[in-house]
């Protein structure tokens, strides 16, 4: 019975596990406070390697020193990033990058922005060359938090309207969370049926 429960839990949480290590996904977390702003990006190293092979040969990448390789990634991210806060451009300048065998992380320190932000326009087409790629863009703007999914379904672009409460969940997210809820119900019904049989 314990084995069945573990298998069921793995099945239940598999979407989250796949999401965190999925080479076809990236996460961007944007935080704005009155003192400073910070953008944190987590990328699959497989996705990075794949997209760089679109413009460089494997031999070129192998011969490249780590500094140049990091600069190549940073330049790619910067050239595929557009965020506007009420028509004010968010420009990626000062930052750092940490390479890993499975994941690459970037952080950009940004200036503070005004508290009366009404609209965020996001366009992040990075890694769309890899096909079926999706980016999770989450934010915390003076305590207003939410996330959106950028994919080929919305051409990697979304406009977020901020209000006093959290922003509404878009249709793509609604389907995703509905799917998770259905999986949860099916798993619970499965365990209930198994327990009833064993009793």
mmCIF file of C-alpha atoms in Angstrom:
data_model
loop_
_atom_site.group_PDB
_atom_site.id
_atom_site.type_symbol
_atom_site.label_atom_id
_atom_site.label_comp_id
_atom_site.label_asym_id
_atom_site.label_seq_id
_atom_site.Cartn_x
_atom_site.Cartn_y
_atom_site.Cartn_z
ATOM 1 C CA UNK A 1 0.000 0.000 0.000
ATOM 2 C CA UNK A 2 2.852 2.404 0.833
ATOM 3 C CA UNK A 3 4.359 1.694 -2.593
ATOM 4 C CA UNK A 4 1.068 2.610 -4.287
ATOM 5 C CA UNK A 5 0.877 5.811 -2.271
ATOM 6 C CA UNK A 6 4.412 6.841 -3.280
ATOM 7 C CA UNK A 7 3.675 6.093 -6.946
ATOM 8 C CA UNK A 8 0.463 8.128 -6.692
ATOM 9 C CA UNK A 9 2.291 11.096 -5.150
ATOM 10 C CA UNK A 10 4.968 10.950 -7.843
ATOM 11 C CA UNK A 11 2.223 10.929 -10.468
ATOM 12 C CA UNK A 12 0.499 13.845 -8.771
ATOM 13 C CA UNK A 13 3.589 16.040 -8.534
ATOM 14 C CA UNK A 14 5.218 14.969 -11.803
ATOM 15 C CA UNK A 15 3.999 18.083 -13.660
ATOM 16 C CA UNK A 16 5.851 20.277 -11.156
ATOM 17 C CA UNK A 17 9.007 18.143 -11.326
ATOM 18 C CA UNK A 18 8.972 18.154 -15.111
ATOM 19 C CA UNK A 19 8.422 21.933 -15.095
ATOM 20 C CA UNK A 20 11.429 22.597 -12.887
ATOM 21 C CA UNK A 21 13.831 20.529 -15.047
ATOM 22 C CA UNK A 22 12.122 20.875 -18.406
ATOM 23 C CA UNK A 23 14.664 21.885 -21.072
ATOM 24 C CA UNK A 24 11.813 23.613 -22.900
ATOM 25 C CA UNK A 25 11.035 26.029 -20.076
ATOM 26 C CA UNK A 26 12.636 29.016 -18.350
ATOM 27 C CA UNK A 27 11.646 31.080 -15.330
ATOM 28 C CA UNK A 28 11.924 34.845 -14.915
ATOM 29 C CA UNK A 29 11.177 36.406 -11.521
ATOM 30 C CA UNK A 30 10.843 40.198 -11.439
ATOM 31 C CA UNK A 31 10.700 41.976 -8.082
ATOM 32 C CA UNK A 32 10.160 45.708 -7.678
ATOM 33 C CA UNK A 33 10.515 47.509 -4.344
ATOM 34 C CA UNK A 34 10.980 51.147 -3.365
ATOM 35 C CA UNK A 35 14.741 50.644 -2.894
ATOM 36 C CA UNK A 36 15.686 48.514 -5.909
ATOM 37 C CA UNK A 37 14.451 45.976 -8.417
ATOM 38 C CA UNK A 38 15.802 42.543 -9.257
ATOM 39 C CA UNK A 39 15.314 40.169 -12.164
ATOM 40 C CA UNK A 40 16.261 36.527 -11.535
ATOM 41 C CA UNK A 41 16.367 34.125 -14.475
ATOM 42 C CA UNK A 42 16.758 30.332 -14.391
ATOM 43 C CA UNK A 43 17.472 28.481 -17.614
ATOM 44 C CA UNK A 44 17.980 24.883 -18.595
ATOM 45 C CA UNK A 45 21.582 24.448 -19.717
ATOM 46 C CA UNK A 46 20.354 22.079 -22.454
ATOM 47 C CA UNK A 47 18.115 24.843 -23.815
ATOM 48 C CA UNK A 48 20.997 27.334 -23.699
ATOM 49 C CA UNK A 49 23.333 24.964 -25.548
ATOM 50 C CA UNK A 50 20.699 24.162 -28.146
ATOM 51 C CA UNK A 51 19.922 27.795 -28.965
ATOM 52 C CA UNK A 52 23.609 28.765 -29.141
ATOM 53 C CA UNK A 53 24.191 25.985 -31.668
ATOM 54 C CA UNK A 54 21.818 27.872 -33.978
ATOM 55 C CA UNK A 55 24.459 30.575 -34.469
ATOM 56 C CA UNK A 56 27.719 28.821 -33.514
ATOM 57 C CA UNK A 57 29.324 25.483 -34.274
ATOM 58 C CA UNK A 58 30.007 22.973 -31.518
ATOM 59 C CA UNK A 59 33.730 23.437 -32.116
ATOM 60 C CA UNK A 60 33.433 27.220 -31.646
ATOM 61 C CA UNK A 61 31.568 26.782 -28.380
ATOM 62 C CA UNK A 62 34.063 24.168 -27.127
ATOM 63 C CA UNK A 63 37.022 26.470 -27.838
ATOM 64 C CA UNK A 64 35.365 29.499 -26.261
ATOM 65 C CA UNK A 65 36.657 30.483 -22.819
ATOM 66 C CA UNK A 66 34.164 30.719 -19.970
ATOM 67 C CA UNK A 67 34.098 34.529 -19.934
ATOM 68 C CA UNK A 68 33.167 34.727 -23.622
ATOM 69 C CA UNK A 69 30.642 31.912 -23.230
ATOM 70 C CA UNK A 70 28.933 33.745 -20.358
ATOM 71 C CA UNK A 71 28.933 36.974 -22.353
ATOM 72 C CA UNK A 72 27.318 35.149 -25.269
ATOM 73 C CA UNK A 73 24.464 33.940 -23.025
ATOM 74 C CA UNK A 74 23.965 37.358 -21.393
ATOM 75 C CA UNK A 75 23.849 39.100 -24.783
ATOM 76 C CA UNK A 76 21.316 36.573 -26.045
ATOM 77 C CA UNK A 77 19.075 37.111 -22.990
ATOM 78 C CA UNK A 78 19.333 40.913 -23.264
ATOM 79 C CA UNK A 79 18.495 40.901 -26.974
ATOM 80 C CA UNK A 80 15.392 38.768 -26.342
ATOM 81 C CA UNK A 81 13.931 40.712 -23.437
ATOM 82 C CA UNK A 82 11.407 43.538 -23.555
ATOM 83 C CA UNK A 83 9.508 44.657 -20.479
ATOM 84 C CA UNK A 84 7.746 48.002 -20.147
ATOM 85 C CA UNK A 85 6.226 49.351 -16.953
ATOM 86 C CA UNK A 86 3.616 51.917 -18.073
ATOM 87 C CA UNK A 87 5.747 52.599 -21.177
ATOM 88 C CA UNK A 88 8.972 52.868 -19.153
ATOM 89 C CA UNK A 89 11.580 50.457 -20.565
ATOM 90 C CA UNK A 90 13.173 47.967 -18.190
ATOM 91 C CA UNK A 91 16.800 47.838 -19.368
ATOM 92 C CA UNK A 92 19.064 44.972 -18.346
ATOM 93 C CA UNK A 93 22.459 46.383 -17.404
ATOM 94 C CA UNK A 94 24.378 45.340 -14.292
ATOM 95 C CA UNK A 95 24.117 41.652 -13.500
ATOM 96 C CA UNK A 96 25.785 38.312 -12.971
ATOM 97 C CA UNK A 97 25.621 34.793 -14.348
ATOM 98 C CA UNK A 98 26.290 31.394 -12.793
ATOM 99 C CA UNK A 99 26.785 28.406 -15.079
ATOM 100 C CA UNK A 100 25.757 24.944 -13.957
ATOM 101 C CA UNK A 101 25.785 21.492 -15.512
ATOM 102 C CA UNK A 102 21.965 21.423 -15.644
ATOM 103 C CA UNK A 103 20.894 24.997 -14.962
ATOM 104 C CA UNK A 104 22.216 28.490 -15.623
ATOM 105 C CA UNK A 105 21.109 31.377 -13.399
ATOM 106 C CA UNK A 106 21.273 35.085 -14.116
ATOM 107 C CA UNK A 107 20.548 38.072 -11.881
ATOM 108 C CA UNK A 108 20.154 41.683 -12.952
ATOM 109 C CA UNK A 109 20.058 44.520 -10.420
ATOM 110 C CA UNK A 110 17.679 47.219 -11.636
ATOM 111 C CA UNK A 111 16.647 50.650 -10.353
ATOM 112 C CA UNK A 112 13.447 51.166 -8.336
ATOM 113 C CA UNK A 113 10.292 52.022 -10.245
ATOM 114 C CA UNK A 114 7.230 54.035 -9.229
ATOM 115 C CA UNK A 115 4.588 52.494 -6.979
ATOM 116 C CA UNK A 116 1.685 53.501 -9.186
ATOM 117 C CA UNK A 117 2.424 51.010 -11.993
ATOM 118 C CA UNK A 118 -0.784 50.072 -13.805
ATOM 119 C CA UNK A 119 0.395 47.967 -16.729
ATOM 120 C CA UNK A 120 3.282 45.600 -17.486
ATOM 121 C CA UNK A 121 3.998 44.711 -21.083
ATOM 122 C CA UNK A 122 6.173 41.601 -21.404
ATOM 123 C CA UNK A 123 7.768 40.199 -24.544
ATOM 124 C CA UNK A 124 10.385 37.454 -24.029
ATOM 125 C CA UNK A 125 10.917 35.421 -27.223
ATOM 126 C CA UNK A 126 14.144 33.843 -25.901
ATOM 127 C CA UNK A 127 14.522 30.158 -26.840
ATOM 128 C CA UNK A 128 11.546 30.086 -29.177
ATOM 129 C CA UNK A 129 14.029 28.722 -31.752
ATOM 130 C CA UNK A 130 14.094 25.515 -29.711
ATOM 131 C CA UNK A 131 10.407 24.898 -30.507
ATOM 132 C CA UNK A 132 7.560 24.421 -27.991
ATOM 133 C CA UNK A 133 9.423 26.557 -25.481
ATOM 134 C CA UNK A 134 7.571 28.303 -22.664
ATOM 135 C CA UNK A 135 8.669 30.885 -20.145
ATOM 136 C CA UNK A 136 7.131 31.431 -16.719
ATOM 137 C CA UNK A 137 7.235 35.139 -15.898
ATOM 138 C CA UNK A 138 6.345 35.803 -12.267
ATOM 139 C CA UNK A 139 6.491 39.094 -10.471
ATOM 140 C CA UNK A 140 6.176 40.897 -7.173
ATOM 141 C CA UNK A 141 5.479 44.568 -7.777
ATOM 142 C CA UNK A 142 5.109 46.274 -4.405
ATOM 143 C CA UNK A 143 3.316 43.198 -3.048
ATOM 144 C CA UNK A 144 1.175 42.552 -6.139
ATOM 145 C CA UNK A 145 2.119 39.055 -7.226
ATOM 146 C CA UNK A 146 1.168 36.679 -9.991
ATOM 147 C CA UNK A 147 2.640 34.757 -12.895
ATOM 148 C CA UNK A 148 1.964 34.351 -16.597
ATOM 149 C CA UNK A 149 3.119 31.811 -19.141
ATOM 150 C CA UNK A 150 4.709 33.008 -22.362
ATOM 151 C CA UNK A 151 4.597 30.537 -25.243
ATOM 152 C CA UNK A 152 3.970 30.312 -28.957
ATOM 153 C CA UNK A 153 0.253 30.390 -28.074
ATOM 154 C CA UNK A 154 0.546 34.091 -27.166
ATOM 155 C CA UNK A 155 3.619 34.791 -29.321
ATOM 156 C CA UNK A 156 5.672 35.143 -26.118
ATOM 157 C CA UNK A 157 3.956 38.432 -25.362
ATOM 158 C CA UNK A 158 1.443 39.442 -22.690
ATOM 159 C CA UNK A 159 0.055 42.643 -21.214
ATOM 160 C CA UNK A 160 -0.631 42.478 -17.485
ATOM 161 C CA UNK A 161 -3.059 44.892 -15.870
ATOM 162 C CA UNK A 162 -2.268 45.526 -12.218
ATOM 163 C CA UNK A 163 -4.993 46.435 -9.761
ATOM 164 C CA UNK A 164 -5.432 46.511 -6.000
ATOM 165 C CA UNK A 165 -5.741 42.728 -5.869
ATOM 166 C CA UNK A 166 -3.626 40.119 -7.594
ATOM 167 C CA UNK A 167 -3.952 40.146 -11.346
ATOM 168 C CA UNK A 168 -6.347 37.682 -12.923
ATOM 169 C CA UNK A 169 -5.122 34.329 -14.178
ATOM 170 C CA UNK A 170 -4.951 34.151 -17.965
ATOM 171 C CA UNK A 171 -6.647 31.362 -19.963
ATOM 172 C CA UNK A 172 -3.467 29.322 -20.414
ATOM 173 C CA UNK A 173 -2.845 29.275 -16.665
ATOM 174 C CA UNK A 174 -6.497 28.426 -16.023
ATOM 175 C CA UNK A 175 -6.215 25.279 -18.164
ATOM 176 C CA UNK A 176 -2.951 24.341 -16.447
ATOM 177 C CA UNK A 177 -4.338 24.686 -12.915
ATOM 178 C CA UNK A 178 -7.567 22.938 -13.928
ATOM 179 C CA UNK A 179 -5.493 20.009 -15.186
ATOM 180 C CA UNK A 180 -3.638 19.830 -11.858
ATOM 181 C CA UNK A 181 -6.950 19.877 -9.970
ATOM 182 C CA UNK A 182 -8.327 17.049 -12.143
ATOM 183 C CA UNK A 183 -5.169 14.977 -11.554
ATOM 184 C CA UNK A 184 -5.535 15.547 -7.816
ATOM 185 C CA UNK A 185 -9.171 14.398 -7.832
ATOM 186 C CA UNK A 186 -8.352 11.306 -9.930
ATOM 187 C CA UNK A 187 -5.466 10.399 -7.599
ATOM 188 C CA UNK A 188 -7.632 10.813 -4.498
ATOM 189 C CA UNK A 189 -10.407 8.689 -6.041
ATOM 190 C CA UNK A 190 -7.840 6.040 -6.977
ATOM 191 C CA UNK A 191 -6.514 5.847 -3.408
ATOM 192 C CA UNK A 192 -10.019 5.826 -1.960
ATOM 193 C CA UNK A 193 -10.991 2.926 -4.202
ATOM 194 C CA UNK A 194 -7.786 1.009 -3.322
ATOM 195 C CA UNK A 195 -8.310 1.591 0.399
ATOM 196 C CA UNK A 196 -11.933 0.450 0.167
ATOM 197 C CA UNK A 197 -10.850 -2.766 -1.573
ATOM 198 C CA UNK A 198 -8.148 -3.502 1.002
ATOM 199 C CA UNK A 199 -10.495 -2.924 3.955
#
